[in-house]
Tab-separated table of C-alpha atoms in Angstrom:
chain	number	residue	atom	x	y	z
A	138	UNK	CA	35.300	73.690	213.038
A	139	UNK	CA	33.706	73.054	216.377
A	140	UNK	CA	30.018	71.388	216.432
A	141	UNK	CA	27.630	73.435	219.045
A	142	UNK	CA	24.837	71.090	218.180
A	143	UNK	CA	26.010	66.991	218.447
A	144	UNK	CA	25.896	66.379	214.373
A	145	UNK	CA	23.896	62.712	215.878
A	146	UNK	CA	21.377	65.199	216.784
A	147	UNK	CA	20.656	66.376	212.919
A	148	UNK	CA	21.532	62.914	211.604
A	149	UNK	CA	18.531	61.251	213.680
A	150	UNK	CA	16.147	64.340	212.979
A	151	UNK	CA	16.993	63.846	209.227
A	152	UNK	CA	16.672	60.259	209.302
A	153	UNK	CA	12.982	59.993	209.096
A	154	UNK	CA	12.154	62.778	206.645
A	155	UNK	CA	15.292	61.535	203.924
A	156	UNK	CA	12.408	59.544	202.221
A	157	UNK	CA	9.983	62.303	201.785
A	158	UNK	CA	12.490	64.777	200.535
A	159	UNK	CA	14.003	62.255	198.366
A	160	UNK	CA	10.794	62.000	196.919
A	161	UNK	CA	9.657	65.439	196.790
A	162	UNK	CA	12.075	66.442	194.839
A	163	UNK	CA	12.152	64.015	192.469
A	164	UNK	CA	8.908	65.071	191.736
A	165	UNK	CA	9.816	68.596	191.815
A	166	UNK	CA	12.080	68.209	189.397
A	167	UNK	CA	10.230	66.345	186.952
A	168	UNK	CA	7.796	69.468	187.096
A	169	UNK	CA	10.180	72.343	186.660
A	170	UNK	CA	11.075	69.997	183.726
A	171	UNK	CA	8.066	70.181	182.395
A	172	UNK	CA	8.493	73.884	182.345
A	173	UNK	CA	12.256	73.917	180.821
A	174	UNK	CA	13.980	74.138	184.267
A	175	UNK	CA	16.801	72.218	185.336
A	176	UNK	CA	16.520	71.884	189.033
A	177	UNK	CA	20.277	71.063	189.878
A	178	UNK	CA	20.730	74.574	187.897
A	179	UNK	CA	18.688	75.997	190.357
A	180	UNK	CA	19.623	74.027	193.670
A	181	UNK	CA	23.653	75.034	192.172
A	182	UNK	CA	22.533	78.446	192.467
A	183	UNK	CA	21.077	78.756	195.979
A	184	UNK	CA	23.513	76.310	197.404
A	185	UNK	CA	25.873	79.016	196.308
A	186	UNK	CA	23.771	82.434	198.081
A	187	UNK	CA	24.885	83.492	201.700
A	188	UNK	CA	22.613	86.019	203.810
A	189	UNK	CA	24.424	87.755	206.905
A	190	UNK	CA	23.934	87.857	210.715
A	191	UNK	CA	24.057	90.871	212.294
A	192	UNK	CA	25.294	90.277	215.570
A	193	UNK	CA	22.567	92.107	217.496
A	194	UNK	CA	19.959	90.052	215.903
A	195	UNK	CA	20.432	87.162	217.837
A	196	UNK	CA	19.661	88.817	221.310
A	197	UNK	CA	15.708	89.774	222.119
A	198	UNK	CA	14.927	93.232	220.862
A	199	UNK	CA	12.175	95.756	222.375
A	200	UNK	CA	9.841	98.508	221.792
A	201	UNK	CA	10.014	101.783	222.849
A	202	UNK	CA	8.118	100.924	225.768
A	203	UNK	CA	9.773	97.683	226.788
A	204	UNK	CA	11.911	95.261	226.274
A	205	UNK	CA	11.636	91.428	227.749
A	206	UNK	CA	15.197	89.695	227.398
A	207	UNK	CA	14.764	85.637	226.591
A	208	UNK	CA	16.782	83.391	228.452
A	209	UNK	CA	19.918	82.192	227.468
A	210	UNK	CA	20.882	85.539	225.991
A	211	UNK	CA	24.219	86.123	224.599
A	212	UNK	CA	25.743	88.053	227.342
A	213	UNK	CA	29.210	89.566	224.735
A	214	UNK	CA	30.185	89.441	221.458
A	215	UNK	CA	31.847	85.877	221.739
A	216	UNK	CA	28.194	84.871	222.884
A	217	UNK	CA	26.712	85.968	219.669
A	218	UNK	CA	29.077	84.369	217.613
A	219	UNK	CA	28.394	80.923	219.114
A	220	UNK	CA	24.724	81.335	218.454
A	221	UNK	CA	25.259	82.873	214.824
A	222	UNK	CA	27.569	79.361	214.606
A	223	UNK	CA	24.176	77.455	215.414
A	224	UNK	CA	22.502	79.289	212.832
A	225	UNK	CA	24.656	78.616	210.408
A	226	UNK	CA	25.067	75.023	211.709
A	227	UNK	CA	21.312	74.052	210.973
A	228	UNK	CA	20.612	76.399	207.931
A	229	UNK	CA	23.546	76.702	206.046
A	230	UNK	CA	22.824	80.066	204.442
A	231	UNK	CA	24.122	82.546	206.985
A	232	UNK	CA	28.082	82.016	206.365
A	233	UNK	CA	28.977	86.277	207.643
A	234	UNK	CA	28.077	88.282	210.892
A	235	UNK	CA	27.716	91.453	211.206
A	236	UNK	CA	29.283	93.414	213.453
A	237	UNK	CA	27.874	96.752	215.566
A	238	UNK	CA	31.166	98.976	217.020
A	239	UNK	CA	30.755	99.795	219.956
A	240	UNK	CA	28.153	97.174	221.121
A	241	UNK	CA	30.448	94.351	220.041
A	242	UNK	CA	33.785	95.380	221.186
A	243	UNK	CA	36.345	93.029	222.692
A	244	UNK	CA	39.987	93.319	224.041
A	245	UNK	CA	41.480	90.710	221.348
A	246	UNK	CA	40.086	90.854	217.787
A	247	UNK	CA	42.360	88.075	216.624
A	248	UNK	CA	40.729	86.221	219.082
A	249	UNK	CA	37.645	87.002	217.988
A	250	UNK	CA	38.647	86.490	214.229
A	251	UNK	CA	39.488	83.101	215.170
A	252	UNK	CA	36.477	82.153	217.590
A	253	UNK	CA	34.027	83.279	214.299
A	254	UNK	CA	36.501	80.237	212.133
A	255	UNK	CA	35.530	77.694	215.038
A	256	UNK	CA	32.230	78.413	213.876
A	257	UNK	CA	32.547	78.122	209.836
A	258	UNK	CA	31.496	81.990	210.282
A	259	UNK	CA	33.477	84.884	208.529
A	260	UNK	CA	32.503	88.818	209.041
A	261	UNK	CA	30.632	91.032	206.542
A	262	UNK	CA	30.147	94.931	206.711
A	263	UNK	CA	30.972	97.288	209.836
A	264	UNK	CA	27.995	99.117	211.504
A	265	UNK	CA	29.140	102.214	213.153
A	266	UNK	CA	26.770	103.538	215.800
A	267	UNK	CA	26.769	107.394	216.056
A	268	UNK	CA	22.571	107.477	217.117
A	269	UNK	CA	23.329	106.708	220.883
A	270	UNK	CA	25.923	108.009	223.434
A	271	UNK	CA	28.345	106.120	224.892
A	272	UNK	CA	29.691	105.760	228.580
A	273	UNK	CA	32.775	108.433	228.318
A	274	UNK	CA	31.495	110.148	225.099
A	275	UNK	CA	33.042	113.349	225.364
A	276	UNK	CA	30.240	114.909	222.655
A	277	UNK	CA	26.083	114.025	222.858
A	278	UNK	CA	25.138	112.942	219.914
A	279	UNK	CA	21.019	114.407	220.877
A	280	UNK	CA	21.589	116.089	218.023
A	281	UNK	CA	22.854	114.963	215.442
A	282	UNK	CA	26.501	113.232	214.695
A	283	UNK	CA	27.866	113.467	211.301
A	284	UNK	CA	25.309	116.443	210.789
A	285	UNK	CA	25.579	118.031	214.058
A	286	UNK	CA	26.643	122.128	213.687
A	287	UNK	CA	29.099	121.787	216.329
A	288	UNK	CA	32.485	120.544	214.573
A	289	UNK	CA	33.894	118.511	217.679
A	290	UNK	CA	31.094	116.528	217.415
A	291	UNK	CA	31.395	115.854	213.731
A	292	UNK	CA	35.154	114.938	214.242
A	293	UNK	CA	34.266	112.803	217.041
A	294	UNK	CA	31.425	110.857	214.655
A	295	UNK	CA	34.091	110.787	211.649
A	296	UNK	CA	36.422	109.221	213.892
A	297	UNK	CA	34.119	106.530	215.442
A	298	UNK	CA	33.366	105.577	211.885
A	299	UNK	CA	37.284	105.466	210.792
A	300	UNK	CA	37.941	103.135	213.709
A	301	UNK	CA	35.163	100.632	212.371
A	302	UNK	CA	37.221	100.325	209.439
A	303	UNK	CA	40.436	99.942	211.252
A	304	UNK	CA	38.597	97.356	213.401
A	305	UNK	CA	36.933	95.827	210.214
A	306	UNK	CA	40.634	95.330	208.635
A	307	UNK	CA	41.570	92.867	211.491
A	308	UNK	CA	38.628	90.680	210.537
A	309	UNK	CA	38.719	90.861	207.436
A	310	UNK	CA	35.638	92.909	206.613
A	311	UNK	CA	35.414	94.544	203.078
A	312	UNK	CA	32.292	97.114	204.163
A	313	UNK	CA	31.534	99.698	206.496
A	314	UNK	CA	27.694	100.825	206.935
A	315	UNK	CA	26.918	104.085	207.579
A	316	UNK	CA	23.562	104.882	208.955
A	317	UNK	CA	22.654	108.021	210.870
A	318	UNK	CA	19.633	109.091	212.730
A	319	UNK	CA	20.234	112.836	212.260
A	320	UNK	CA	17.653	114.958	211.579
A	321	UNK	CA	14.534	117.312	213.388
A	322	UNK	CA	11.587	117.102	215.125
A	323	UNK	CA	10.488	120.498	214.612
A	324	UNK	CA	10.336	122.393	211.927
A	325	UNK	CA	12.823	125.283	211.877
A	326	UNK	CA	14.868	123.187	213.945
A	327	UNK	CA	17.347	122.202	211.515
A	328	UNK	CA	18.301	124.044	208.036
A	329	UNK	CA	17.628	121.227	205.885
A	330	UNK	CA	20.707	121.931	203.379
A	331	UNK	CA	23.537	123.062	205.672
A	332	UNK	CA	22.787	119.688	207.398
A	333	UNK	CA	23.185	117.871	204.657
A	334	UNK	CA	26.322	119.737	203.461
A	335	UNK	CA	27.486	118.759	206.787
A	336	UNK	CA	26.821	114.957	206.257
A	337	UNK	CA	28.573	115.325	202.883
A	338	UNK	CA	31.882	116.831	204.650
A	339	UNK	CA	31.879	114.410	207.443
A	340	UNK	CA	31.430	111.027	205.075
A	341	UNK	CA	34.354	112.519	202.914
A	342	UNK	CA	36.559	112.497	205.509
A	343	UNK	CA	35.507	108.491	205.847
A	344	UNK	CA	35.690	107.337	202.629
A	345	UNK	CA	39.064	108.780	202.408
A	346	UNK	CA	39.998	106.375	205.104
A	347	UNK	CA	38.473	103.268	203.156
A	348	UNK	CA	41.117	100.989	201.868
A	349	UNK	CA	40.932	100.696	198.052
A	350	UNK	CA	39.202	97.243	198.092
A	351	UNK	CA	36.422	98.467	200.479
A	352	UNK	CA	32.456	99.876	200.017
A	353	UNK	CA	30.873	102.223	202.008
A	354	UNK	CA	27.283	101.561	202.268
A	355	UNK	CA	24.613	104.319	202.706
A	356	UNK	CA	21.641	103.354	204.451
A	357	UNK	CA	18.593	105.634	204.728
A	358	UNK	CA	15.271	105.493	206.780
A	359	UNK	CA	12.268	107.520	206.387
A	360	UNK	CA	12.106	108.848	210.195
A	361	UNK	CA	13.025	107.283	213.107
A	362	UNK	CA	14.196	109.028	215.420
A	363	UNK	CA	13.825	112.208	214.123
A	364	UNK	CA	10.035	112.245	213.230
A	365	UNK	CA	10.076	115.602	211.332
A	366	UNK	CA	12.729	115.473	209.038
A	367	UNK	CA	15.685	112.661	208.357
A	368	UNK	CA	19.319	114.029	206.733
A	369	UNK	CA	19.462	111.075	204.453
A	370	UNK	CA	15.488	109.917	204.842
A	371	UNK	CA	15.331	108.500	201.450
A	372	UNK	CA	17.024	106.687	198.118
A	373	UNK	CA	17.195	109.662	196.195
A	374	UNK	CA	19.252	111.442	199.181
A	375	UNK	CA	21.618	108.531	199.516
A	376	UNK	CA	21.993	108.319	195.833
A	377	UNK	CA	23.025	111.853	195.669
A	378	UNK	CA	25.449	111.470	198.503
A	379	UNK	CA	26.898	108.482	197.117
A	380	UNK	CA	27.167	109.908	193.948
A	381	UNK	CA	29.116	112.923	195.202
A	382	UNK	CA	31.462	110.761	197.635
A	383	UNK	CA	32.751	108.471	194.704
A	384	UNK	CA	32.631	104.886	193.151
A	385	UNK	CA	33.563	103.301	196.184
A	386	UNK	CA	30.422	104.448	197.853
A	387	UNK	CA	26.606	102.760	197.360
A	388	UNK	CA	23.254	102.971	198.522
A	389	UNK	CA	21.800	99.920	201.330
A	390	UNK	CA	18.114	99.274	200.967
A	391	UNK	CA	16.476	98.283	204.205
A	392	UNK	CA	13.364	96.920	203.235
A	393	UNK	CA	11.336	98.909	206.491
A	394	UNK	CA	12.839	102.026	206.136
A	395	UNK	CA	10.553	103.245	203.162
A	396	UNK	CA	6.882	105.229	203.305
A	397	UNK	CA	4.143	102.855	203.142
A	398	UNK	CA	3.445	101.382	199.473
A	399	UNK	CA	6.497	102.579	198.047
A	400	UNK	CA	7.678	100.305	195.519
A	401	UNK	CA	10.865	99.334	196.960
A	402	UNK	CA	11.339	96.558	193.947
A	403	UNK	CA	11.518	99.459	191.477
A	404	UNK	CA	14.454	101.388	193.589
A	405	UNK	CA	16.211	98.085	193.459
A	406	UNK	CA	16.193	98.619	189.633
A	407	UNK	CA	16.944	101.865	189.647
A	408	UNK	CA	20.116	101.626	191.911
A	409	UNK	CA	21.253	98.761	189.432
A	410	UNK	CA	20.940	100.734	186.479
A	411	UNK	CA	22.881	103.708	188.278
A	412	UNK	CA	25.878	101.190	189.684
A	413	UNK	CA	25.054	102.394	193.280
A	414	UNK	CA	23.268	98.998	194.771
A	415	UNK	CA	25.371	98.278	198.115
A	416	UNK	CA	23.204	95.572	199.427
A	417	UNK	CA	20.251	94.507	201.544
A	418	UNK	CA	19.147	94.686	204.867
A	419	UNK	CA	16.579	91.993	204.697
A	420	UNK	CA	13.016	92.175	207.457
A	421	UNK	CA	9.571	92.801	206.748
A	422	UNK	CA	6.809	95.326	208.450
A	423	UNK	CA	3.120	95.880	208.159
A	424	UNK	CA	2.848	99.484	209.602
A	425	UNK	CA	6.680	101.701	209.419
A	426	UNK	CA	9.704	100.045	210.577
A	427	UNK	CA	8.498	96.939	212.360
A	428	UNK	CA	11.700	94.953	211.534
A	429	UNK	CA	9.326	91.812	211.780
A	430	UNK	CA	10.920	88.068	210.090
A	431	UNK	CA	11.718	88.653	206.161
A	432	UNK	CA	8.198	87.542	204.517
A	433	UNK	CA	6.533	87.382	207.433
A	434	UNK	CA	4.086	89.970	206.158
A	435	UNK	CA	4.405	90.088	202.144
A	436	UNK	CA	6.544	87.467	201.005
A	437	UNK	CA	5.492	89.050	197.734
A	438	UNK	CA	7.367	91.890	197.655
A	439	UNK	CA	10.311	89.784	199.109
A	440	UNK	CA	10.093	88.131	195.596
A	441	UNK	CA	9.521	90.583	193.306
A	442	UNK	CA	12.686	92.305	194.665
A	443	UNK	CA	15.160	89.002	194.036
A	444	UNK	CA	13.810	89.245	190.224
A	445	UNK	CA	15.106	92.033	189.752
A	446	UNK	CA	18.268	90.545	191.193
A	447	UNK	CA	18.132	87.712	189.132
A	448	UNK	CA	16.748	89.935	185.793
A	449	UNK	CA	20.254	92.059	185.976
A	450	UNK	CA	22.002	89.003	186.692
A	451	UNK	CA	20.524	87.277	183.700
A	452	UNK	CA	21.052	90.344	181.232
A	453	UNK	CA	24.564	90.355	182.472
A	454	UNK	CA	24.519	93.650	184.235
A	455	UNK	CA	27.707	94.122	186.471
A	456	UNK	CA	26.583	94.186	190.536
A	457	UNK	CA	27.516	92.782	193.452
A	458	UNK	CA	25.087	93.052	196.489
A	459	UNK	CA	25.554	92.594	199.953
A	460	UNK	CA	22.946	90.682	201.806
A	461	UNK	CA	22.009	90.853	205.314
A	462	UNK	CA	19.167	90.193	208.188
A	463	UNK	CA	18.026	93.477	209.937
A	464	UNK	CA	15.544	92.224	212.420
A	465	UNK	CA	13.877	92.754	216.388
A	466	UNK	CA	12.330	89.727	217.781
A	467	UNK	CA	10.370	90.980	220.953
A	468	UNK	CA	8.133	87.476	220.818
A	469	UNK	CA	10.205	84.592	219.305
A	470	UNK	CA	13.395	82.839	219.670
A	471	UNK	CA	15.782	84.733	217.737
A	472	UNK	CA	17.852	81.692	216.206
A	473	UNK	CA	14.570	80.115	215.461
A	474	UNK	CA	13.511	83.443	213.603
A	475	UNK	CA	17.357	84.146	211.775
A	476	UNK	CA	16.589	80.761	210.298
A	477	UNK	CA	13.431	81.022	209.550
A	478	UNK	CA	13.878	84.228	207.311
A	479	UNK	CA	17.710	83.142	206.024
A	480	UNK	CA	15.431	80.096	204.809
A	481	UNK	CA	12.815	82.776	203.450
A	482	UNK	CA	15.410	84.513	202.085
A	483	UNK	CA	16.796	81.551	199.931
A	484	UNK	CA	13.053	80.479	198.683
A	485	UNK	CA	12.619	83.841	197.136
A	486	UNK	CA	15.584	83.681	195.369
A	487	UNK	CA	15.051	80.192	193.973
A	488	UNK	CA	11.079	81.479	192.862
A	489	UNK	CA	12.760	84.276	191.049
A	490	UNK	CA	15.532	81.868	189.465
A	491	UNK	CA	11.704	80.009	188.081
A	492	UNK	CA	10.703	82.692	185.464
A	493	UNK	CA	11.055	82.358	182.134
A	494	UNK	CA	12.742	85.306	181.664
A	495	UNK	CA	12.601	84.970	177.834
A	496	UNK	CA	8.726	84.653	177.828
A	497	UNK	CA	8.580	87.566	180.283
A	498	UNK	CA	10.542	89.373	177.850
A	499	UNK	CA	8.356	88.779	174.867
A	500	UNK	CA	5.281	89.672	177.236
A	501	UNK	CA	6.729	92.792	177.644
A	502	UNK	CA	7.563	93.762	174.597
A	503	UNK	CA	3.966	93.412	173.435
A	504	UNK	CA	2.383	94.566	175.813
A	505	UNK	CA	0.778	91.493	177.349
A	506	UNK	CA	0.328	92.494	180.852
A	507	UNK	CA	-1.745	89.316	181.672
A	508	UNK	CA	1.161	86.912	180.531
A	509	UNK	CA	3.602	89.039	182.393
A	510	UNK	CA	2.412	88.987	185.757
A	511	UNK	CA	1.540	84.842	185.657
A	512	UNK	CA	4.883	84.366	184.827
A	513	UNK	CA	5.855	86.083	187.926
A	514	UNK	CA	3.198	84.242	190.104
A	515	UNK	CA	4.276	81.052	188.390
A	516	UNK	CA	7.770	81.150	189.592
A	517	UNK	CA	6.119	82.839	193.165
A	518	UNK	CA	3.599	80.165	193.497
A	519	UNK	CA	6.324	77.283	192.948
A	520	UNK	CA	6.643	75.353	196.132
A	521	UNK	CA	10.966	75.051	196.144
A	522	UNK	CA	11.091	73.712	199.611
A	523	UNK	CA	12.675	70.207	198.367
A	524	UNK	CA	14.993	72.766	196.805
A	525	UNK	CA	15.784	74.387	200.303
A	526	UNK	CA	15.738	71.130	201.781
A	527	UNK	CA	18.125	69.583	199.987
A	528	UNK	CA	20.993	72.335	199.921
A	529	UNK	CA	21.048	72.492	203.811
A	530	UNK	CA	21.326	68.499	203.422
A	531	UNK	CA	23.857	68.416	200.892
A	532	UNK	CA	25.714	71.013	202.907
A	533	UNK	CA	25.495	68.775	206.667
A	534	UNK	CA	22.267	71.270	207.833
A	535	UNK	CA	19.054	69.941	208.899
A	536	UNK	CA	16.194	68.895	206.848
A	537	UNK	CA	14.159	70.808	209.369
A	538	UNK	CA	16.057	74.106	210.614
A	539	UNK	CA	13.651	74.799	214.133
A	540	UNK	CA	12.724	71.177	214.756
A	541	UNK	CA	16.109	70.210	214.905
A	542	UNK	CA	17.323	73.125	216.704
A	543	UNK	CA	14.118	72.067	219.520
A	544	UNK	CA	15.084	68.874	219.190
A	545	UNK	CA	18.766	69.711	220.634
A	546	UNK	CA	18.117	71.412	223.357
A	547	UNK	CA	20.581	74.754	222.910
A	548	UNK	CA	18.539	77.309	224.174
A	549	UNK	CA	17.915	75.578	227.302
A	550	UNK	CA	21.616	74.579	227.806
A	551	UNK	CA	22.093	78.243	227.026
A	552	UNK	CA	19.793	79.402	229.938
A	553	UNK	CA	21.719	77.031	232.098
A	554	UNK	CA	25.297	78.603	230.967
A	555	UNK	CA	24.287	82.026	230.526
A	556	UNK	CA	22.813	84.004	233.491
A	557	UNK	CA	19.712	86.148	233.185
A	558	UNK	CA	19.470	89.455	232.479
A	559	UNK	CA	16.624	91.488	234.131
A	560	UNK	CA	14.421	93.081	232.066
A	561	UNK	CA	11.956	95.860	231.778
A	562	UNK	CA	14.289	98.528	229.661
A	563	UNK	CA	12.940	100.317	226.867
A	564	UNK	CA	14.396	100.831	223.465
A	565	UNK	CA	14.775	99.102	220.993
A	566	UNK	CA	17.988	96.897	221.159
């Protein structure tokens, strides 16, 4: 596996902190004791959880109204898998990437396939893209793709999406995502049930092209960019299109693209109980779809939906998520922010793995609505970092994740090796 950051470079930034986390969680431990917790149970358990990179995340996104690139952007897809290596390098919780057809094409996928191994990375679900035209698009997809009333465009959308899978096969993908910005802006503009007869038609022609160990994962989003009406604009649509496309097929929950204070912790449940949970897209927002760092905002609700992961898990109900980042960083660093949230990621899961989940049960049962909810905060307010800390250790990562990666000097290097790119586009990227 090739080392993008000099492993001396970790080792010395380690060196001085291996005391305090020794320490720390020592004393951690002794306290989860207390409480009937067995912290190697716990560290076991993270040590074991992987979050994905998707591969656009790690260049600078925009607004609608501008976009300023960073230096030392990845200039192909080769480029983003040697910064997703980094990532994974330092942190040790982002072992996939994600991959976005046609934004990350390339001429030699075995190549590619093999550059991602150099890396210690492997490659988690497809992502068609049928929302933007392409250079040499013979159909606009303006309006609509898999929805659109004309049928050449539909064929043309049903076949972008069967060549993700094809593509997906050579990497050894097991997913394809399908996520389509189809919809209205006016009302009258689109009749709301043909359209989404249409998307039913067109996504049966794809899942009969998935290979018998593959998912097909439905993702929905409230509006964006169709502002008056979305095809597939919440759960309950995606639930009833997955439902009617077959076992193979499962509903993504992207924690922006909900209404503002919908409980997204109680679709998670729901989608358990029904079998159709496909996975996570994992970011955070304060006002629609901000697709700000996971827990940036309300770290909260990050937690509250990983226990009712770790509930079905502990009742021994049968699912298998998918987990992935899903984020635009207009102001940061990207690598510094897919590290900081794969980290944020990881802490909610061990808080959640913290509740008693036999005391919770009792506190339901009876009605105790005080007990219930400290329980919860008691596993939230738990400070796990020594947990964190020491996987990425244990695993060769860094102690520190961003002061290591300063420390090294990559982006800088990278702005050396990788010319600018002028900015001042819009759209979000």
């Amino acid at each position: 596996m090739s080392t993008l950051i000099d492993p001396g470079v970790i080792a010395a930034h380690n060196a001085p902190l291996l005391r305090h986390l020794h320490n720390d969680y020592a004393h951690l431990g002794e306290q989860l004791a207390r409480r009937g917790v067995d912290i190697e149970t716990v560290r076991a358990q993270v040590a074991a959880f992987g979050v994905a990179i998707p591969s656009w995340g790690v260049g600078t996104g925009g607004t609608r109204f501008a976009r300023f690139p960073g230096q030392g952007e990845p200039r192909h897809v080769f480029d983003k898998l040697q910064d997703c290596g980094v990532i994974q390098q330092l942190a040790r919780a982002t072992p996939t990437v994600s991959l976005h057809i046609p934004w990350d094409k390339c001429s030699d996928w075995s190549e590619l396939r093999q550059a991602a191994a150099s890396h210690g990375l492997a490659f988690d679900a497809m992502n068609s893209n049928t929302f933007s035209d392409q250079k040499g698009q013979a159909h606009s997809y303006k309006f609509g793709s898999l929805t659109h009333t004309d049928a050449a465009t539909r064929a043309q959308a049903v076949a972008h999406n069967i060549e993700c899978i094809a593509i997906g096969q050579q990497l050894g993908s097991k997913a394809l995502t399908v996520w389509v910005g189809d919809g209205s802006n006016f009302p009258g503009q689109q009749h709301f049930r043909r359209a989404f007869d249409r998307y039913l038609e067109s996504t049966r022609q794809i899942y009969a092209a998935l290979p018998d160990d593959w998912r097909m994962m439905l993702e929905h989003k409230i509006c964006e960019p169709a502002f008056y009406s979305t095809v597939i604009q919440d759960w309950g649509s995606s639930y009833l299109a997955a439902s009617s496309l077959g076992p193979k097929a499962q509903c993504l929950v992207d924690l922006g693209h909900h209404a503002p204070n919908v409980n997204i912790e109680l679709i998670v449940a729901r989608l358990i109980a029904a079998g159709k949970l496909a996975g996570f897209h994992f970011n955070d927002s304060k006002y629609g779809d901000d697709d700000l760092d996971a827990g940036s905002v309300s770290p909260y609700r990050l937690f509250l939906v990983f226990n009712e992961l770790v509930a079905a898990a502990h009742e021994g109900v049968a699912f298998d998520p998918a987990y992935m980042l899903d984020q635009s960083h207009n102001v940061t660093d990207p690598i510094e922010s897919l590290m900081t949230s794969a980290v944020q990621v990881q802490r909610s899961l061990a808080q959640a793995l913290l509740v008693d989940r036999a005391a919770l049960d009792a506190a339901q049962e009876c009605s105790d609505a005080l007990t219930a909810t400290h329980l919860l905060k008691a596993g939230f307010q738990t400070d796990v970092t020594p947990i964190l800390q020491r996987v990425r250790l244990d695993a060769g990562g860094a102690i520190d994740p961003v002061g290591a990666y300063r420390a090294s000097g990559y982006r800088q290097r990278m702005a050396e090796a990788r010319p600018a790119v002028v900015g001042g586009s819009g759209g979000i990227v």
